[in-house]
Coordinates of C-alpha atoms in Angstrom, one line a residue:
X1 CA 20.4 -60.4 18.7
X2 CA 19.9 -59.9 22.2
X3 CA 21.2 -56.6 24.5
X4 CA 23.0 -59.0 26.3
X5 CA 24.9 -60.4 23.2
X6 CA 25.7 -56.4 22.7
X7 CA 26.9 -55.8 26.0
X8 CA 29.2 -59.2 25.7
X9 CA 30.7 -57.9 22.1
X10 CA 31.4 -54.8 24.1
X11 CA 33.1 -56.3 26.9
X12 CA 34.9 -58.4 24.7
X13 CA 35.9 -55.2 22.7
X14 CA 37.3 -53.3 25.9
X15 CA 38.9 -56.6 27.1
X16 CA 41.3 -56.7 23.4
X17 CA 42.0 -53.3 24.3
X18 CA 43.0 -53.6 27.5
X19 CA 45.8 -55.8 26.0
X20 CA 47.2 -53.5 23.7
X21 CA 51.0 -53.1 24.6
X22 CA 51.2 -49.6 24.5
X23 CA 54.9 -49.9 24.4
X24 CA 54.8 -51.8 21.0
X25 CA 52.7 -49.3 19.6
X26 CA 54.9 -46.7 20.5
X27 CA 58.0 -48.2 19.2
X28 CA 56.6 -49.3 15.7
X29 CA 55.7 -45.5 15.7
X30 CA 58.7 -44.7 16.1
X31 CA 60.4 -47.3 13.5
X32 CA 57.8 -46.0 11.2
X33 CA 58.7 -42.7 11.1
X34 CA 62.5 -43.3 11.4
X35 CA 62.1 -45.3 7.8
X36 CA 60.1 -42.8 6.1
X37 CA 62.9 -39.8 7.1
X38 CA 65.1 -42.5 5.3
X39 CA 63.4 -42.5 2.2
X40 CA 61.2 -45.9 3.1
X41 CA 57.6 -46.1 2.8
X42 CA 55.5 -48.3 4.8
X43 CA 53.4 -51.0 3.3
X44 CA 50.5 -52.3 5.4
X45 CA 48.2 -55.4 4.7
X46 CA 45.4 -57.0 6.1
X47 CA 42.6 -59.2 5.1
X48 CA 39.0 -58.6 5.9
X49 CA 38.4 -55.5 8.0
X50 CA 42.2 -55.2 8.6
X51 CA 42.6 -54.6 4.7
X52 CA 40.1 -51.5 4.9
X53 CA 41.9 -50.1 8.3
X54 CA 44.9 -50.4 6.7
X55 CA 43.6 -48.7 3.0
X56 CA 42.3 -46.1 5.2
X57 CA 45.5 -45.1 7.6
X58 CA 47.5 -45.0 4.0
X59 CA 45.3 -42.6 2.3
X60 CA 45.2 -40.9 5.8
X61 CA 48.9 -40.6 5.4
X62 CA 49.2 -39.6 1.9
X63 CA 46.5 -37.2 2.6
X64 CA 46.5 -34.5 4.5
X65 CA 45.2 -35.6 8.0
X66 CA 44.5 -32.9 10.5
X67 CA 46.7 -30.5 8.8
X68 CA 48.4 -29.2 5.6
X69 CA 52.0 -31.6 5.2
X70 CA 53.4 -32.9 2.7
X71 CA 52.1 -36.9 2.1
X72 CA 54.3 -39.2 3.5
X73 CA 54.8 -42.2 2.0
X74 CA 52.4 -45.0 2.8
X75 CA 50.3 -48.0 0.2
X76 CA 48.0 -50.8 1.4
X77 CA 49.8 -53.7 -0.7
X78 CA 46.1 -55.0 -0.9
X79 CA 44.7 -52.7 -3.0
X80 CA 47.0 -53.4 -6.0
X81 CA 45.4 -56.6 -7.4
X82 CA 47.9 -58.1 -9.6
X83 CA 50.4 -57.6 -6.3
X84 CA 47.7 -59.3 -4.7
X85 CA 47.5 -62.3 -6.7
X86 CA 50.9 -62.8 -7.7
X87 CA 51.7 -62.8 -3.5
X88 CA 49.2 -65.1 -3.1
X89 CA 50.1 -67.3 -6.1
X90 CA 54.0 -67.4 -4.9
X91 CA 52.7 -68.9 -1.4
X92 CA 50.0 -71.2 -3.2
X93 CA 46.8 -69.5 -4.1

């Protein structure tokens, strides 16, 4: 790897950012936590690195983060292998 293959991942990093629709992100926020005052919980997925970001802002939720709350209610649907297969099965493994 050459410095200049770092600086282009880095460019291309702050160029996917620079797209992020702050808007969006605000809203699902907001959807979010309008569901879990209802009594939902939200489910995130991914695959790859996505499935470890999403394990990890679950367990952020259920945890503590920041300060002492009560968990709110939050799985990564990845992490529960026989959900996991049997999704994947149903859409042809």
């Amino acid at each position: 790897m050459q410095k200049q293959d770092v600086e282009s991942y880095i460019k291309e990093g702050i160029e996917a950012r620079n797209q992020i629709n702050a808007e969006q992100v605000y809203e699902l926020g907001i959807k979010a936590a309008e569901r879990i005052k209802k009594g939902g919980k939200l489910v995130l997925f991914g695959n790859g690195g996505s499935a470890a970001d999403s394990q990890h802002i679950a367990a952020e939720l259920v945890g503590r983060f920041e300060k002492e709350r009560k968990p709110l209610p939050a799985m990564a649907l990845h992490t529960n292998t026989s959900s996991l297969t049997a999704i994947a099965n149903d859409y042809s493994f």
